[in-house]
Structures are given as structure tokens and as C-alpha cells.
Tab-separated table of C-alpha atoms in Angstrom:
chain	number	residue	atom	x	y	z
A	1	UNK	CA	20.602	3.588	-10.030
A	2	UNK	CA	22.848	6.171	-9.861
A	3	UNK	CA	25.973	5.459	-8.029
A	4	UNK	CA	27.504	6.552	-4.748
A	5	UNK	CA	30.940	6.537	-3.161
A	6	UNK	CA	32.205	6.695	0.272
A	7	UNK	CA	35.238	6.557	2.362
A	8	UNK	CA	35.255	2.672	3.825
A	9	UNK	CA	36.187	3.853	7.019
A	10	UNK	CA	36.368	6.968	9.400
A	11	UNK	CA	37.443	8.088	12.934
A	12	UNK	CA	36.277	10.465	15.499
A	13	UNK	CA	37.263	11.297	19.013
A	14	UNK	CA	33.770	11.349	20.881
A	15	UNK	CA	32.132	14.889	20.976
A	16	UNK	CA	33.509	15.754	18.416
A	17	UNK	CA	32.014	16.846	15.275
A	18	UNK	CA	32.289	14.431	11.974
A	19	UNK	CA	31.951	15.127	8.531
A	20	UNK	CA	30.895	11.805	6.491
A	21	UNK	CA	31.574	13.102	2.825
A	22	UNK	CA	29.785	11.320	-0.147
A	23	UNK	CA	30.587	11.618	-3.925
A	24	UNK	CA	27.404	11.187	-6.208
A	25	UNK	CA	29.065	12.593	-9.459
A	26	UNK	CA	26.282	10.718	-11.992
A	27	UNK	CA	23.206	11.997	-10.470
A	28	UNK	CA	19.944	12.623	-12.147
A	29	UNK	CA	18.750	16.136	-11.316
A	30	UNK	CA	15.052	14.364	-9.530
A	31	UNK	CA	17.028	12.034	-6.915
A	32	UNK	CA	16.934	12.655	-3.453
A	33	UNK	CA	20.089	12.206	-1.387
A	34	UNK	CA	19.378	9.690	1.692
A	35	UNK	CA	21.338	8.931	4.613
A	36	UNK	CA	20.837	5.775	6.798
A	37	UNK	CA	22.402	3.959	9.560
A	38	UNK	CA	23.398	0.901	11.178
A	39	UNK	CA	24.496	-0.259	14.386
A	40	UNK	CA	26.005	-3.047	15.082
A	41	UNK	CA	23.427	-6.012	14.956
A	42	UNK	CA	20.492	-3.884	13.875
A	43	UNK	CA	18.723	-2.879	10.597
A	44	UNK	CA	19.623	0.028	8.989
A	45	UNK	CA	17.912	3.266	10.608
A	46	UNK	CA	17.134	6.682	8.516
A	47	UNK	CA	19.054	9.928	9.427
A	48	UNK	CA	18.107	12.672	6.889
A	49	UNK	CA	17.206	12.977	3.197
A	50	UNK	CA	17.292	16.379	1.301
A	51	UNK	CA	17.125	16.707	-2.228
A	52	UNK	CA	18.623	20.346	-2.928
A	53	UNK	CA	18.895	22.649	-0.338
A	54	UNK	CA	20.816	21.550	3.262
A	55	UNK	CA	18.676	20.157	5.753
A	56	UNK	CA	19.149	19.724	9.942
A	57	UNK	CA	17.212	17.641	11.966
A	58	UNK	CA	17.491	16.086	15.994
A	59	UNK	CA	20.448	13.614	14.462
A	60	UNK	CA	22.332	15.109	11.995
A	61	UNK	CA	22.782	17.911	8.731
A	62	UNK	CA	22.811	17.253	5.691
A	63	UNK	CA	25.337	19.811	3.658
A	64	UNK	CA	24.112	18.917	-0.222
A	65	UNK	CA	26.976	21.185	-3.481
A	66	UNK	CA	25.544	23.304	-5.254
A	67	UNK	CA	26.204	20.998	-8.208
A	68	UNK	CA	24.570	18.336	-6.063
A	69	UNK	CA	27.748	16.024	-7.037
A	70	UNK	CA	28.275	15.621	-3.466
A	71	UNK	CA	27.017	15.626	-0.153
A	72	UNK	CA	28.335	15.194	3.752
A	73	UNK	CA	26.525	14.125	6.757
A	74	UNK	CA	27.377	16.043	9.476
A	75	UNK	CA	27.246	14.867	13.372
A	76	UNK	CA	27.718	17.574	15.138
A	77	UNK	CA	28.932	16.096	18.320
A	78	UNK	CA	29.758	12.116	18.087
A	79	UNK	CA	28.791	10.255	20.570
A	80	UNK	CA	30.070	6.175	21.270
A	81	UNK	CA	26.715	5.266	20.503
A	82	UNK	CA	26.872	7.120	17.023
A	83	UNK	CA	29.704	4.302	15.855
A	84	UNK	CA	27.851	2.646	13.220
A	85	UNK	CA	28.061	2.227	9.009
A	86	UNK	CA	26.822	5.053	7.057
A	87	UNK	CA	25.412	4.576	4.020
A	88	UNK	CA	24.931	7.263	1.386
A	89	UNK	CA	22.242	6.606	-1.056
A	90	UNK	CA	20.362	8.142	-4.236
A	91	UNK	CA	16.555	7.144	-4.057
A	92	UNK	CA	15.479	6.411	-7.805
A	93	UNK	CA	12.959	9.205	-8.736
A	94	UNK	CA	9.342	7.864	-9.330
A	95	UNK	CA	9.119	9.725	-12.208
A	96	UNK	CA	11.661	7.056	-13.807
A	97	UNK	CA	10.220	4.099	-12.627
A	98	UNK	CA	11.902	3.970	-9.165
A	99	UNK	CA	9.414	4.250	-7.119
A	100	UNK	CA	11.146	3.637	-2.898
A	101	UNK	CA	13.455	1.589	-3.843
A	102	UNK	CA	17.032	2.287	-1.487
A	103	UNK	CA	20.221	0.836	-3.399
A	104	UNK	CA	22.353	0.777	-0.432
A	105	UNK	CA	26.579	0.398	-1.399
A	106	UNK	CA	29.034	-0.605	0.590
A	107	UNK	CA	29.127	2.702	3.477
A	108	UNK	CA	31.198	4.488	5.494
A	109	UNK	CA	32.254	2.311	9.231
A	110	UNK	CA	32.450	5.538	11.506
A	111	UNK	CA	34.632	4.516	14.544
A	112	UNK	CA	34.087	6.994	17.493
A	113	UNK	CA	36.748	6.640	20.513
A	114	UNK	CA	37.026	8.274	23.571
B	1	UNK	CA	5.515	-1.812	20.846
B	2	UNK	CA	8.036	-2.538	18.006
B	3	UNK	CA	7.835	-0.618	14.509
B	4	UNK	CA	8.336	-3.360	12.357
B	5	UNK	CA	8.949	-6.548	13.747
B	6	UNK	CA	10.689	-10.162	12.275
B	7	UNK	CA	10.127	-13.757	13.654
B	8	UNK	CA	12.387	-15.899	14.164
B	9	UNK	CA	15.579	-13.297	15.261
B	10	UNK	CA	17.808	-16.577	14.261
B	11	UNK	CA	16.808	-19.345	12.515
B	12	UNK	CA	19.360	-22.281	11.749
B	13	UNK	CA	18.607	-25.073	9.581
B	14	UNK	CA	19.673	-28.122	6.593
B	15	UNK	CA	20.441	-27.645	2.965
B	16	UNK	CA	17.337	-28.481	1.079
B	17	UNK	CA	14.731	-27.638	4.128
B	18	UNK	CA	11.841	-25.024	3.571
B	19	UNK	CA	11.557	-22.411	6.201
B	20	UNK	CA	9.315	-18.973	6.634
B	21	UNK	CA	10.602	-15.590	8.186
B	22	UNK	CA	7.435	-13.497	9.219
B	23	UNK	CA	7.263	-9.711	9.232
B	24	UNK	CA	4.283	-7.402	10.917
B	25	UNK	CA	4.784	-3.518	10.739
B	26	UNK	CA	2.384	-1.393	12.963
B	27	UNK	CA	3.271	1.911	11.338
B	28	UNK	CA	0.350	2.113	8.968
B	29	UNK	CA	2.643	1.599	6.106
B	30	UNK	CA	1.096	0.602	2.511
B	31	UNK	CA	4.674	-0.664	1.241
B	32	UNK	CA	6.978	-3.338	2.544
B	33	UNK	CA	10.263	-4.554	1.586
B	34	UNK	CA	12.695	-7.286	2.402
B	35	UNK	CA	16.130	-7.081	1.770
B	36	UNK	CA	19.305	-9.316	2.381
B	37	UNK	CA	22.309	-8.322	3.628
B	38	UNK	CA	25.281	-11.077	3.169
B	39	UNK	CA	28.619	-12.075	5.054
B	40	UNK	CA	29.993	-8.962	3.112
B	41	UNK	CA	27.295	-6.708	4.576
B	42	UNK	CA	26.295	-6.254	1.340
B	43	UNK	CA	22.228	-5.249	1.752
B	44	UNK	CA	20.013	-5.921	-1.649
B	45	UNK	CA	16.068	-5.268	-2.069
B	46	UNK	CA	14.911	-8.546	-3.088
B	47	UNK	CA	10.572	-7.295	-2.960
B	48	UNK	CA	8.799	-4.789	-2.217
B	49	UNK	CA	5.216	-5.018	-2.016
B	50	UNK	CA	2.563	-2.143	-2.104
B	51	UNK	CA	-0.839	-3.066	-0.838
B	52	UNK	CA	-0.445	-6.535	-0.722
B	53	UNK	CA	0.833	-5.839	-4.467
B	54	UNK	CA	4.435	-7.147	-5.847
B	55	UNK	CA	6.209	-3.522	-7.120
B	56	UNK	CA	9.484	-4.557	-7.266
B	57	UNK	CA	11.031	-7.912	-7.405
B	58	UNK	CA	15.239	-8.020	-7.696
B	59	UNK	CA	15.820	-11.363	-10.010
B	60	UNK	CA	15.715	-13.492	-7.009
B	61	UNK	CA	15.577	-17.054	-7.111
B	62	UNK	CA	12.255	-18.871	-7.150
B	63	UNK	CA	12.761	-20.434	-4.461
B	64	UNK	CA	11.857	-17.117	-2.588
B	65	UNK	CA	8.206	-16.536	-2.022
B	66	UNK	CA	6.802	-13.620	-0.476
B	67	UNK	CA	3.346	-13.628	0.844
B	68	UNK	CA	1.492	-10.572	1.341
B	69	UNK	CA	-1.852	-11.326	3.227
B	70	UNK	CA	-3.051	-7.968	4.509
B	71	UNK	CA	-0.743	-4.624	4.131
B	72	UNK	CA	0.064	-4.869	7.505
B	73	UNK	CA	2.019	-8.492	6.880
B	74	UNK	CA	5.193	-9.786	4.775
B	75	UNK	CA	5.877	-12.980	4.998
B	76	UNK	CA	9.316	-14.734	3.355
B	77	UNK	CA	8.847	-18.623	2.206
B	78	UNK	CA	12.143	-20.077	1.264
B	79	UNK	CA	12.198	-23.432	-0.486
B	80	UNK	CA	15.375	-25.843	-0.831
B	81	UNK	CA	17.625	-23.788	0.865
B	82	UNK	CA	21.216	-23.601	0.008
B	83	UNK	CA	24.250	-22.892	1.617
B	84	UNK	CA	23.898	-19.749	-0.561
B	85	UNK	CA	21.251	-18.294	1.410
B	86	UNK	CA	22.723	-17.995	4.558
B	87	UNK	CA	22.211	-14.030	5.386
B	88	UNK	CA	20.500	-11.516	7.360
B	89	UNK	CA	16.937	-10.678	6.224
B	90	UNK	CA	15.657	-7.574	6.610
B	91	UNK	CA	12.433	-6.234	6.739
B	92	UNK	CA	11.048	-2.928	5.999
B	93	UNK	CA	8.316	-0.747	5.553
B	94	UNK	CA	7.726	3.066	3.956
B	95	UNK	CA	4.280	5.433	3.629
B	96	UNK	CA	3.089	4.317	-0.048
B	97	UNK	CA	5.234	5.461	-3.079
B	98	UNK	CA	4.368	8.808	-3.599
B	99	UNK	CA	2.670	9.729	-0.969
B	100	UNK	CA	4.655	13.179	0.654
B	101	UNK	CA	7.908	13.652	2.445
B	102	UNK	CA	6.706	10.151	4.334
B	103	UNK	CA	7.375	8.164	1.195
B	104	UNK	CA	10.734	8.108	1.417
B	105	UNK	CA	12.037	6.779	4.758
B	106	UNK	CA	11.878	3.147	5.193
B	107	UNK	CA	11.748	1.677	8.705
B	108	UNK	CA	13.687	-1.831	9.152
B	109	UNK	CA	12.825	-4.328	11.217
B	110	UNK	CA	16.039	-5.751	13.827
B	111	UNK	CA	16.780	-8.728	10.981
B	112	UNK	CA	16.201	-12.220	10.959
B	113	UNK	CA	19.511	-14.483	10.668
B	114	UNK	CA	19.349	-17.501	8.816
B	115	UNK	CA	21.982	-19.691	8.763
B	116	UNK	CA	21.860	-23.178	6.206
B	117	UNK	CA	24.103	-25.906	7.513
């Protein structure tokens, strides 16, 4: 799976906007970039997916290069409850052989303070 | 009514003991996962199952058994536990692989935490 890198760690002043930025250098021109969650003492939850072209939704954007060698999640007004890890992720095409399979790495830990 | 649900929530227990973590999604999902997430917060896939059918299976010990009996169901067996295995299991379900926009967002149950003593 193609691999993904992250800041560990990030701060935001509650409403606030936050940019979670997410290198992807190596990947393959059929994998979609994902974006999950997780609270504290939960499973990971989805946030948005997009495989070209930015995408919005009710929790976040997703801002995708033109190169698609990176990508930033965008919350455009942080909230306390929004303090969570991040995780960045390249879902493994079907076409190769990946069929759903999420290789999560090690995230972003978003801090949000008052 | 809960997504995708895991019993027990904790579950503590000796070295060498065998011990089951359930998992029932109500999302109509064909494809279910668990994964493990260490004291690093490190999460792996260890299977994923599609239609009661293994699709994926992450070089996991033998002593890990899933059991699929229906699609709705994915059960974990663990046999001779080790200290080793001490995690939170997570588990998960998606639309079937391929199947539109759907097939790519899993939905996690809350996690199961076993601890081996």
C-alpha cells in the first residue's frame, strides 16, 4: 500500500478553521484518498474520501493537488468535540487486488482549545 | 439501535485461556472486518470477510479464528492467549467491494478491549 505521512500532532483554538495536511508522494493514479477519525475511546469514524477533484460534505473538505501528491482536510470551524486523531489513508484500488482494505498509519492528534 | 456493535466492551482474562469477541452490524453490509489497534494505537486489518467469505487475512496467528455465520455476524475466537494480544479489537463493516461510492466507507464498531494477565 502506498504510503502516507502526517504531522503527529496539531493545535487549534476552537472555531477556528484547521488545515490537517497529508503527503502521499508514491501514489498510484486509481487510489482514493480517505479520511477517518477517532475520538478518544471510540473506533475510528469516516470523514470524506475523494479521489481527484476536492470534495465538501456536513464535516469537513477535502482539498486533493493537482499532482494528487498531497491532500488536507479542512474543518472549517473546530469545535472541542472535533479533538480527535486523523488519519490519512490511500484505499488500495480493486483493480490491483485491494479490494476495501484501509491501511491506517500512525495520524495526526488534533488538539482543539478554547 | 447501534451500527455495528461488539460484545464484551472489556474483556480481561489468563495467559493461555480461549475467549470470543462477537460482532453484529445492522447496516446491510456484505463485508466485515476486524482490526487491532495496540498500546501504540497502531490499528492493523487482521480479516475481512465478504459474504460469510475470508477476502483478506493479514498473517495473523492461528490462534485467531474468525467465524462468519450469516453476513450479518463476525465473530473473533482467540485460542492460548498471550500477553501479546492484549489490544483493542475493532470491528467493522463496508457495502461489498465494488459496489458504488458505498464501498468505500467502513463503519467501526466502539472496540472491544482485551486485556491478558
Amino acid at each position: 500500500d502506498a504510503k502516507t505521512t502526517q504531522p503527529n500532532s496539531m493545535e487549534s483554538n476552537e472555531e477556528e478553521p484547521v488545515h490537517l495536511p497529508c503527503n502521499h508522494s508514491t501514489i498510484s493514479g486509481t487510489d482514493y484518498i480517505h479520511w477517518y477519525r477517532q475520538l478518544p475511546s471510540q473506533g475510528p469514524e469516516y470523514v470524506i474520501h475523494g479521489l481527484t477533484s476536492n470534495v465538501n460534505n456536513r464535516m469537513a473538505s477535502l482539498a486533493i493537488a493537482e499532482d494528487r501528491k498531497s491532500s488536507t482536510l479542512i474543518l472549517h470551524r473546530a469545535t472541542l468535540r472535533d479533538a480527535a486523531v486523523y488519519y490519512c489513508i490511500l484505499r488500495a484500488s480493486i483493480l490491483t487486488g485491494g479490494g476495501n482494505k484501509l491501511t491506517f498509519g500512525t495520524g495526526t492528534q488534533l488538539k482543539v482549545e478554547l | 439501535d447501534t451500527a455495528v456493535s461488539q460484545t464484551p466492551k472489556y474483556l480481561v482474562t489468563q495467559m493461555g485461556n480461549d475467549k470470543s469477541i462477537k460482532c453484529e452490524q445492522n447496516l446491510g453490509h456484505d463485508t466485515m472486518y476486524w482490526y487491532k489497534q495496540d498500546s501504540k494505537k497502531f490499528l492493523k486489518i487482521m480479516f475481512s470477510y465478504n459474504n460469510k467469505e475470508l477476502i483478506i487475512n493479514e498473517t495473523v496467528p492461528n490462534r485467531f479464528s474468525p467465524k462468519s455465520p450469516d453476513k450479518a455476524h463476525l465473530n473473533l475466537h482467540i485460542n492460548s492467549l498471550e500477553l501479546g494480544d492484549s489490544a483493542v479489537y475493532f470491528c467493522a463493516s463496508s457495502q461489498a467491494v465494488g459496489q458504488g461510492a458505498g464501498a468505500n466507507v467502513l463503519t467501526f464498531g466502539a472496540g472491544s478491549r482485551l486485556t491478558v494477565l
